[in-house]
Short mmCIF file of N, CA and C in Angstrom, two decimals:
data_model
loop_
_atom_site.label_atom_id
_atom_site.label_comp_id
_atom_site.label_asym_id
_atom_site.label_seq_id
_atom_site.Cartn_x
_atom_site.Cartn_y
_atom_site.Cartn_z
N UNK F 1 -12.56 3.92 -7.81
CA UNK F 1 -12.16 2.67 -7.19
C UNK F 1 -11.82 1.67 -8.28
N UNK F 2 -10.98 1.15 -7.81
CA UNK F 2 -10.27 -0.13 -8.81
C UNK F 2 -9.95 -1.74 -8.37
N UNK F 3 -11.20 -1.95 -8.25
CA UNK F 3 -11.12 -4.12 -7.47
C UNK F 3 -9.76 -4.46 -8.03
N UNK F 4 -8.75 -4.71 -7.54
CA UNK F 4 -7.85 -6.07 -7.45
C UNK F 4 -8.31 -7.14 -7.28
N UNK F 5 -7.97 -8.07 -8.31
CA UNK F 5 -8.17 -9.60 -7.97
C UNK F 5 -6.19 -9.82 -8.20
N UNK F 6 -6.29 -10.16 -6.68
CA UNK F 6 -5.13 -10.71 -6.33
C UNK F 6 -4.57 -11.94 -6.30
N UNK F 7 -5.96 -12.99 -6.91
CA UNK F 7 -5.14 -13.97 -7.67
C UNK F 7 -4.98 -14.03 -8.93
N UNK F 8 -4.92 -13.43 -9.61
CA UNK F 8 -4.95 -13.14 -10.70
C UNK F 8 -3.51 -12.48 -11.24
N UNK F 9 -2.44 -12.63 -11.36
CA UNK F 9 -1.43 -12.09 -11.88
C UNK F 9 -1.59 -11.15 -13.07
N UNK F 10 -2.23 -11.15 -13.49
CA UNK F 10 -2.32 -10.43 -15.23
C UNK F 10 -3.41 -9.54 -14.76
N UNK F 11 -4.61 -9.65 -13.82
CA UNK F 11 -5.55 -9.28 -13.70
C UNK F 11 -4.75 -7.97 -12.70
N UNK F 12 -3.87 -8.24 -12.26
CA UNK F 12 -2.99 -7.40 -11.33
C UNK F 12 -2.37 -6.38 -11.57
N UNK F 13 -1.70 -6.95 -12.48
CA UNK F 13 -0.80 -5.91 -13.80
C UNK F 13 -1.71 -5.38 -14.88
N UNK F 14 -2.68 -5.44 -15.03
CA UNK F 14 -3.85 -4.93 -15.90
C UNK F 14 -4.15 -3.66 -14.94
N UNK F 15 -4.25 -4.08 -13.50
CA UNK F 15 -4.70 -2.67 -12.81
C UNK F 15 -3.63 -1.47 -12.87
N UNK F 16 -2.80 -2.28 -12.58
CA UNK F 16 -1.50 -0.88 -12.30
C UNK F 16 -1.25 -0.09 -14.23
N UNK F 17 -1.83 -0.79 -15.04
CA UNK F 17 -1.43 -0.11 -16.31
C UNK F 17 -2.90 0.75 -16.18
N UNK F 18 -4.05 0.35 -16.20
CA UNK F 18 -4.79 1.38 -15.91
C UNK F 18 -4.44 2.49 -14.75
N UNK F 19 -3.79 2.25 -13.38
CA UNK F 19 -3.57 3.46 -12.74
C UNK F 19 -2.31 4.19 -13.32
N UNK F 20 -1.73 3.65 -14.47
CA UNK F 20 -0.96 4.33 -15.10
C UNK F 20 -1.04 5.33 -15.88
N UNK F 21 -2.63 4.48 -16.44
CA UNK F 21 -3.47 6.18 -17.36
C UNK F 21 -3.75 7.03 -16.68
N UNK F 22 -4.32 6.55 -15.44
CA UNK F 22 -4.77 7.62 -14.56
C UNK F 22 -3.94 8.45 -14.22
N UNK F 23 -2.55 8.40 -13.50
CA UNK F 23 -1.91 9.40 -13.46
C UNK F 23 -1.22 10.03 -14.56
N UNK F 24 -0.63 9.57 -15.40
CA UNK F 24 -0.65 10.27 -16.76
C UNK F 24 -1.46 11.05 -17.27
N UNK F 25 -2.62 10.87 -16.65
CA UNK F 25 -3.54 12.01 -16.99
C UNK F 25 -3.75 13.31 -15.77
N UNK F 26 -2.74 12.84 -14.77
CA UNK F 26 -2.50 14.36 -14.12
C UNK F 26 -3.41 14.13 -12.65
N UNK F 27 -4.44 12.96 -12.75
CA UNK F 27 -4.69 12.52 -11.82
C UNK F 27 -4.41 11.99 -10.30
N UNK F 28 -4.78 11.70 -9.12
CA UNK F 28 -4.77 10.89 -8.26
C UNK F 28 -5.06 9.78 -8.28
N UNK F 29 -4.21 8.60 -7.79
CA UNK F 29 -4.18 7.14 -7.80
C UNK F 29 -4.27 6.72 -6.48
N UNK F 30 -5.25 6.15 -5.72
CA UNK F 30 -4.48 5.72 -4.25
C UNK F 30 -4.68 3.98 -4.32
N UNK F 31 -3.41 3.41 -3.62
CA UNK F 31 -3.40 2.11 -3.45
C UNK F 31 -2.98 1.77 -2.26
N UNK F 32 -3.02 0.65 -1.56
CA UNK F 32 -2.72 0.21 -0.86
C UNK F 32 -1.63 -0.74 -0.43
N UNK F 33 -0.31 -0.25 -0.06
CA UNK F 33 1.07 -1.15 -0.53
C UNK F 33 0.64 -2.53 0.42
N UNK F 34 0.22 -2.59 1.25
CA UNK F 34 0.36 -4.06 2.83
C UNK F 34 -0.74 -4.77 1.73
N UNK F 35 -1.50 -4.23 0.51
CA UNK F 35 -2.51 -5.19 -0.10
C UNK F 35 -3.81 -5.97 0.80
N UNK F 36 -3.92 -5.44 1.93
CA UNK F 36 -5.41 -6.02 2.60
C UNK F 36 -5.00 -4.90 3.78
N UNK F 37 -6.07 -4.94 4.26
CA UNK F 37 -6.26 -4.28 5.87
C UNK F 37 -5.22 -5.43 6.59
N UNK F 38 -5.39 -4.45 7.51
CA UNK F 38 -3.79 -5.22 9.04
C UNK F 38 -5.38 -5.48 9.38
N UNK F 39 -5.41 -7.02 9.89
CA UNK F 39 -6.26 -8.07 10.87
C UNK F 39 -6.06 -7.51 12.29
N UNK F 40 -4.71 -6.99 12.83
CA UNK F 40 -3.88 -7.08 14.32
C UNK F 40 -3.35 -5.70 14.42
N UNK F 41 -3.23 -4.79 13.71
CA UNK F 41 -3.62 -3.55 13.52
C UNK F 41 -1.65 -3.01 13.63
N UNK F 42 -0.79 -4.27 12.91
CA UNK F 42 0.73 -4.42 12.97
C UNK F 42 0.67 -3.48 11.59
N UNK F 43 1.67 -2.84 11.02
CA UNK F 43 2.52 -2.63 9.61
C UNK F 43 3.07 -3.61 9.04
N UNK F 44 1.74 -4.07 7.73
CA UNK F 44 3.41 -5.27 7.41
C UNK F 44 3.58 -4.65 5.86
N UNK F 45 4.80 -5.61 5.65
CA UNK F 45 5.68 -5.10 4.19
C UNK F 45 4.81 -4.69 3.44
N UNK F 46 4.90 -3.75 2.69
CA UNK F 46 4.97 -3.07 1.45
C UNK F 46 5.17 -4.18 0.14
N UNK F 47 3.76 -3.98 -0.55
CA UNK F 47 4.22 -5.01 -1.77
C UNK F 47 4.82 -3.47 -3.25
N UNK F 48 5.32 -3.77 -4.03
CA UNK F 48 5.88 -3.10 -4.24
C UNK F 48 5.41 -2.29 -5.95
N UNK F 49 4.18 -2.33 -5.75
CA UNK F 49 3.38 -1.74 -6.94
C UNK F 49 3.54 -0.41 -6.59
N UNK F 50 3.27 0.12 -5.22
CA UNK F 50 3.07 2.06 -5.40
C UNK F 50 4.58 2.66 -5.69
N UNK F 51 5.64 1.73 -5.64
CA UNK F 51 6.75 2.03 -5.77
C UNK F 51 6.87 2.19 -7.61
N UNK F 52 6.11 0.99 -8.55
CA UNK F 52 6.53 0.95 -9.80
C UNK F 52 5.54 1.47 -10.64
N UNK F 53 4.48 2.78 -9.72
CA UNK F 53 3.35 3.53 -10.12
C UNK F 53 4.32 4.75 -9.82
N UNK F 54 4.88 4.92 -9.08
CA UNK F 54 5.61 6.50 -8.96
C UNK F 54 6.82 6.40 -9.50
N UNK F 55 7.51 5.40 -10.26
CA UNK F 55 8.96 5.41 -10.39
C UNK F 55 8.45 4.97 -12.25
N UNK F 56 7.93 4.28 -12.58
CA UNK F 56 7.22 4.55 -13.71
C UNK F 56 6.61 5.92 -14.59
N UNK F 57 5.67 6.56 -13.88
CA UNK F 57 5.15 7.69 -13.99
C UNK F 57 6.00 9.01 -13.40
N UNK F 58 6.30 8.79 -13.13
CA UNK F 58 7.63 10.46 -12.55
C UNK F 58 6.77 10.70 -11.27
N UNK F 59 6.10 10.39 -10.86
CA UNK F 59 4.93 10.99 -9.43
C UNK F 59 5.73 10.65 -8.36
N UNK F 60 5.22 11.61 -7.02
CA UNK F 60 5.56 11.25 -5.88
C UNK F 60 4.71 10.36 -5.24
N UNK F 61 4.88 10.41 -4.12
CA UNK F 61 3.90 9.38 -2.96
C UNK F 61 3.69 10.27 -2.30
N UNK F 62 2.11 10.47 -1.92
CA UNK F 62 1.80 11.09 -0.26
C UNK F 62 1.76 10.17 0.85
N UNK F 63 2.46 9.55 1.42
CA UNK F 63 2.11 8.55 2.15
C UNK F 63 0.74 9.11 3.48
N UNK F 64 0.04 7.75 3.72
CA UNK F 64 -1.37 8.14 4.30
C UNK F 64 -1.43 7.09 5.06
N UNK F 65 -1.70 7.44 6.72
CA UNK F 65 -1.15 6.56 7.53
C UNK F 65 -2.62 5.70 8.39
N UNK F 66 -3.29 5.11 7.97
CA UNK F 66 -4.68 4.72 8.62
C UNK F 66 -4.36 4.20 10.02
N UNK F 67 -5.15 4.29 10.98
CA UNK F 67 -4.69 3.27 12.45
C UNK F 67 -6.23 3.61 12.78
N UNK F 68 -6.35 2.02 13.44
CA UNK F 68 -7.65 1.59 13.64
C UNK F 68 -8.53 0.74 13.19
N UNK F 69 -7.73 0.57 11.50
CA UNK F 69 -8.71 -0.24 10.84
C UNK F 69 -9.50 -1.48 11.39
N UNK F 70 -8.39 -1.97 11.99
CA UNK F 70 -8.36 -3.47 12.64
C UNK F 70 -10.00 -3.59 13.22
N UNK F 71 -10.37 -2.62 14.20
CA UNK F 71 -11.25 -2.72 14.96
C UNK F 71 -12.74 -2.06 13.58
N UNK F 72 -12.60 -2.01 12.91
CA UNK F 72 -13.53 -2.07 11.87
C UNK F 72 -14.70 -3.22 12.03
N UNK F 73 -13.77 -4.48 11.69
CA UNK F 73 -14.41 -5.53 10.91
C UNK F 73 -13.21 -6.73 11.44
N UNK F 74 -12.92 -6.69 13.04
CA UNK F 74 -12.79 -7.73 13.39
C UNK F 74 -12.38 -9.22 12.85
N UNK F 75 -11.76 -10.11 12.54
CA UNK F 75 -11.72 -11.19 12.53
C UNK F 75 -12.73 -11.73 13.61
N UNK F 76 -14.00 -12.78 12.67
CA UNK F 76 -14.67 -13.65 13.29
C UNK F 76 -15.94 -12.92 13.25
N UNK F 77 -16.19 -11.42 13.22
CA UNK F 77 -16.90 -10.65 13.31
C UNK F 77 -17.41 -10.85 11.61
N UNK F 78 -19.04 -10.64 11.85
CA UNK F 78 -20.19 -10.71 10.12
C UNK F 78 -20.10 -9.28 9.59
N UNK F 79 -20.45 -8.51 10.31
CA UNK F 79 -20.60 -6.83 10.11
C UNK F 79 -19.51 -6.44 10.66
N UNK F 80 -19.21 -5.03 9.55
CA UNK F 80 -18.75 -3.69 10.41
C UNK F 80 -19.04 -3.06 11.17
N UNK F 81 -18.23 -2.37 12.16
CA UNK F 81 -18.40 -1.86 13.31
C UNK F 81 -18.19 -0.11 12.56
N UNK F 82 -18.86 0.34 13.60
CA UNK F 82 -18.47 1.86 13.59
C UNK F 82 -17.78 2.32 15.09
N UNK F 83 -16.38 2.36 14.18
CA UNK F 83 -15.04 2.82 15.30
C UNK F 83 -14.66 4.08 14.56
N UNK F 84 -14.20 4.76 15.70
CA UNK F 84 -13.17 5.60 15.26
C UNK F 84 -11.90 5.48 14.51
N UNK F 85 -11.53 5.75 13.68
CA UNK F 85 -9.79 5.87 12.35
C UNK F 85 -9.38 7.22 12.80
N UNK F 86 -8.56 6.81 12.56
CA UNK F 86 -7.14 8.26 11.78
C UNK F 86 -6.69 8.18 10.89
N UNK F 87 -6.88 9.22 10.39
CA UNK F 87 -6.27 9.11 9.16
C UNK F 87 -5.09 10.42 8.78
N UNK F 88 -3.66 10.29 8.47
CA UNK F 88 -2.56 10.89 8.50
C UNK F 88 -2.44 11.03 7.35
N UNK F 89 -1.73 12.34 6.85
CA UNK F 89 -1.41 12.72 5.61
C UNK F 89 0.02 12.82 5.91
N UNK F 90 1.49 12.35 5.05
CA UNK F 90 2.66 12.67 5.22
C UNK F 90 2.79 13.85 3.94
N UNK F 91 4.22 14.37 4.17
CA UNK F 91 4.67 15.46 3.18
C UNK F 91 5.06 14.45 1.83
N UNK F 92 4.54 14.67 0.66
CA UNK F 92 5.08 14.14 -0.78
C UNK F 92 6.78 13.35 -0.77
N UNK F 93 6.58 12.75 -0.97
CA UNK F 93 7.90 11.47 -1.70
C UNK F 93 8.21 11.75 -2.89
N UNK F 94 9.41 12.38 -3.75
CA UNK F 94 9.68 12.41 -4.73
C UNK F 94 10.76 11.82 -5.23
N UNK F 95 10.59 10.72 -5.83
CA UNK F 95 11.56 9.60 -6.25
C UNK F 95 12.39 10.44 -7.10
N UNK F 96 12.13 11.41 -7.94
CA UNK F 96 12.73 11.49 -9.57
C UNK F 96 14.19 11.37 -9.32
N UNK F 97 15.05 10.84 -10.20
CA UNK F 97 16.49 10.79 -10.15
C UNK F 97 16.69 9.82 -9.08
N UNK F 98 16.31 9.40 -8.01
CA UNK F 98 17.14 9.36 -7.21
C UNK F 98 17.64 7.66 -7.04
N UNK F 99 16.93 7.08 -8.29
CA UNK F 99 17.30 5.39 -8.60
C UNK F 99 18.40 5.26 -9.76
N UNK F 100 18.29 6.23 -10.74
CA UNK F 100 19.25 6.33 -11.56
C UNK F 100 19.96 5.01 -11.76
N UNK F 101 20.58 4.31 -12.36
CA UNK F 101 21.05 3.03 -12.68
C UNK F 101 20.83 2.02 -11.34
N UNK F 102 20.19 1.94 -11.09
CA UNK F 102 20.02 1.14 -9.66
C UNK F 102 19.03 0.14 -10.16
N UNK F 103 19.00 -1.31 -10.06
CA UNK F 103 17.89 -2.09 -11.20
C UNK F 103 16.97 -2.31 -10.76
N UNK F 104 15.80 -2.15 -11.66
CA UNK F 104 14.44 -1.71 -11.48
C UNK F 104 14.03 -2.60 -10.25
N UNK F 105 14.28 -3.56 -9.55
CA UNK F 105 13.75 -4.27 -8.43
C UNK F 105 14.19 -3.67 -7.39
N UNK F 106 15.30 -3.58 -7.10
CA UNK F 106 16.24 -3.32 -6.33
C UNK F 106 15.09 -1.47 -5.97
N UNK F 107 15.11 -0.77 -7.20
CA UNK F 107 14.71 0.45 -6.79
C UNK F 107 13.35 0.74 -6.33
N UNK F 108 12.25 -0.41 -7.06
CA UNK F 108 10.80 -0.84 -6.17
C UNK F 108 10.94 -1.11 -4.67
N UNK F 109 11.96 -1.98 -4.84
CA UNK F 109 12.02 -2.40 -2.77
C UNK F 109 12.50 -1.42 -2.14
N UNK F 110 13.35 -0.71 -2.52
CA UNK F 110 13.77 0.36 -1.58
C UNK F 110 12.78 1.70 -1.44
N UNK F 111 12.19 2.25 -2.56
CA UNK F 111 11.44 3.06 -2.69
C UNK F 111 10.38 2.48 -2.06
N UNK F 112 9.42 1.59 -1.99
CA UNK F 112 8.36 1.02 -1.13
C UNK F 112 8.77 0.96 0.34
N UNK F 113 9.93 0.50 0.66
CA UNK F 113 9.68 0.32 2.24
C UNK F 113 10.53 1.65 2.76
N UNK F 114 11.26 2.83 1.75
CA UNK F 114 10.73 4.21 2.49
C UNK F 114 9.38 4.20 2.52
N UNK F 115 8.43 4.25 1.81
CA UNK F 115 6.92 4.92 1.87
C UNK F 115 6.39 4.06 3.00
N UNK F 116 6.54 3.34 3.20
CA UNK F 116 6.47 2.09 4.63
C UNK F 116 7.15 3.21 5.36
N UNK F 117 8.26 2.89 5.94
CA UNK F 117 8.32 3.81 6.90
C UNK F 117 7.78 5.03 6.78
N UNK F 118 7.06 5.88 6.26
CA UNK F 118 6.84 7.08 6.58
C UNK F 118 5.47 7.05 7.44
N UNK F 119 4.73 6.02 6.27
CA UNK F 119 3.34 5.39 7.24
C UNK F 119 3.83 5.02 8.38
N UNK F 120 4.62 4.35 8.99
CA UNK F 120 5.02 3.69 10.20
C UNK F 120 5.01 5.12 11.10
N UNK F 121 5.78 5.86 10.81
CA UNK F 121 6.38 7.08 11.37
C UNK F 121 4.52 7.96 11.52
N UNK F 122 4.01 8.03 10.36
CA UNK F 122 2.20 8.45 10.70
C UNK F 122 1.31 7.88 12.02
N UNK F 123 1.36 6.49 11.84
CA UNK F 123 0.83 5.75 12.31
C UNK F 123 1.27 5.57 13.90
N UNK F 124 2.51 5.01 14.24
CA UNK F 124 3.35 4.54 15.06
C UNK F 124 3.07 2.74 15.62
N UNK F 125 2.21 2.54 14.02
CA UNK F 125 2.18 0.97 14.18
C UNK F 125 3.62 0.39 14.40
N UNK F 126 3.35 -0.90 15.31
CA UNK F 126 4.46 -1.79 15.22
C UNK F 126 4.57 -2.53 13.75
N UNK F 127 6.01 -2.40 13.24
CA UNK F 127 6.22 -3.31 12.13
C UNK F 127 6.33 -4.84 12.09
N UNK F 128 5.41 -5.55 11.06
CA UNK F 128 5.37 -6.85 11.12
C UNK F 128 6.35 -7.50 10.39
N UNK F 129 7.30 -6.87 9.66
CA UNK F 129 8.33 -7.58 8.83
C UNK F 129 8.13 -8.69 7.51
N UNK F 130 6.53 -9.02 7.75
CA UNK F 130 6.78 -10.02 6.55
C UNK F 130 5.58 -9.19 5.84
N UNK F 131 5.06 -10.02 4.86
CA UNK F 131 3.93 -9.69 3.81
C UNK F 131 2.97 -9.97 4.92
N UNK F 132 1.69 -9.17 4.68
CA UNK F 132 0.40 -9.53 5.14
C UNK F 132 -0.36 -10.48 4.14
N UNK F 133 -0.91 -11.81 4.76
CA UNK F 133 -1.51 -12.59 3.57
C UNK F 133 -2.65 -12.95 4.02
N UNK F 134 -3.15 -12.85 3.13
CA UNK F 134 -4.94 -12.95 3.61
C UNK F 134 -4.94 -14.93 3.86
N UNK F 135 -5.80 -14.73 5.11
CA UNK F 135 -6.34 -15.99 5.82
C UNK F 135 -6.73 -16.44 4.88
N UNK F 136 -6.62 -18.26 4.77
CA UNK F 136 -7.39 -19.04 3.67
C UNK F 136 -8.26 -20.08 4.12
N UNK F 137 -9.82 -19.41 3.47
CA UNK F 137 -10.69 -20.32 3.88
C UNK F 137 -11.28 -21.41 3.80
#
C-alpha cells in the first residue's frame, strides 16, 4: 500500500516515481484512477496517473471494476458497514506503440478514459463526467 497525500503535488509525483520502481521491478502496482471512492456509487473521470504508470513503464492495465463501494461507508455514516462488493477483473490493456508521436497529455487522457470505460463496461456504473472531488470540511 502506498498513502497519497493529494494535497500535496510533489508528495503525488513522489508516489507515482516510487510505483515506477515497483513495476520496473516486474511487479504489480494498483491505483485508483476516480482518486477516492464514488460517495453515489456514479463513474467519474479518470485522473490520469494509471495512464502515465503504463505509458511510462511499457505495462498494460488490468482494468478492475468495484460496484458497491458506496454502501460501505455511507456519507454521514462514523463506521463501516459490512456490504456486499464485486469485484471485476477486465482482459489486459496494452498501450505499447499505440501513442507514438501523439503528445504526452493528449496520450494520458485518452489512454485513461479507455481504462474508464472498460471499468464502466465491468461495472455498468452510470458515468459522472466530471472529476470526483472529495467533500470539504
Amino acid at each position: 500500500m502506498l498513502p497519497v497525500d493529494r494535497d500535496d503535488t510533489k508528495a503525488a509525483l513522489a508516489s507515482l516515481d516510487i510505483a515506477l520502481e515497483v513495476l520496473g521491478r516486474g511487479e504489480a502496482f494498483g491505483i485508483y484512477p476516480e482518486g477516492t471512492r464514488s460517495r453515489d456509487g456514479r463513474l467519474y473521470r479518470g485522473r490520469t496517473g494509471v495512464a502515465h504508470l503504463a505509458l511510462t513503464a511499457g505495462v498494460p492495465v488490468v482494468p478492475v471494476g468495484l460496484a458497491g463501494t458506496q454502501h460501505v461507508q455511507p456519507v454521514g455514516s462514523s463506521r463501516p458497514r459490512v456490504v456486499p462488493i464485486t469485484v471485476e477483473f477486465g482482459e489486459p490493456i496494452d498501450f505499447t506503440g499505440r501513442f507514438e508521436g501523439v503528445p504526452s497529455g493528449r496520450a494520458r487522457r485518452d489512454a485513461t478514459d479507455e481504462v474508464m470505460a472498460a471499468i464502466q463496461r465491468l461495472t455498468g456504473q452510470e458515468e459522472a463526467g466530471v472529476y470526483n472531488e472529495r467533500p470539504i470540511d
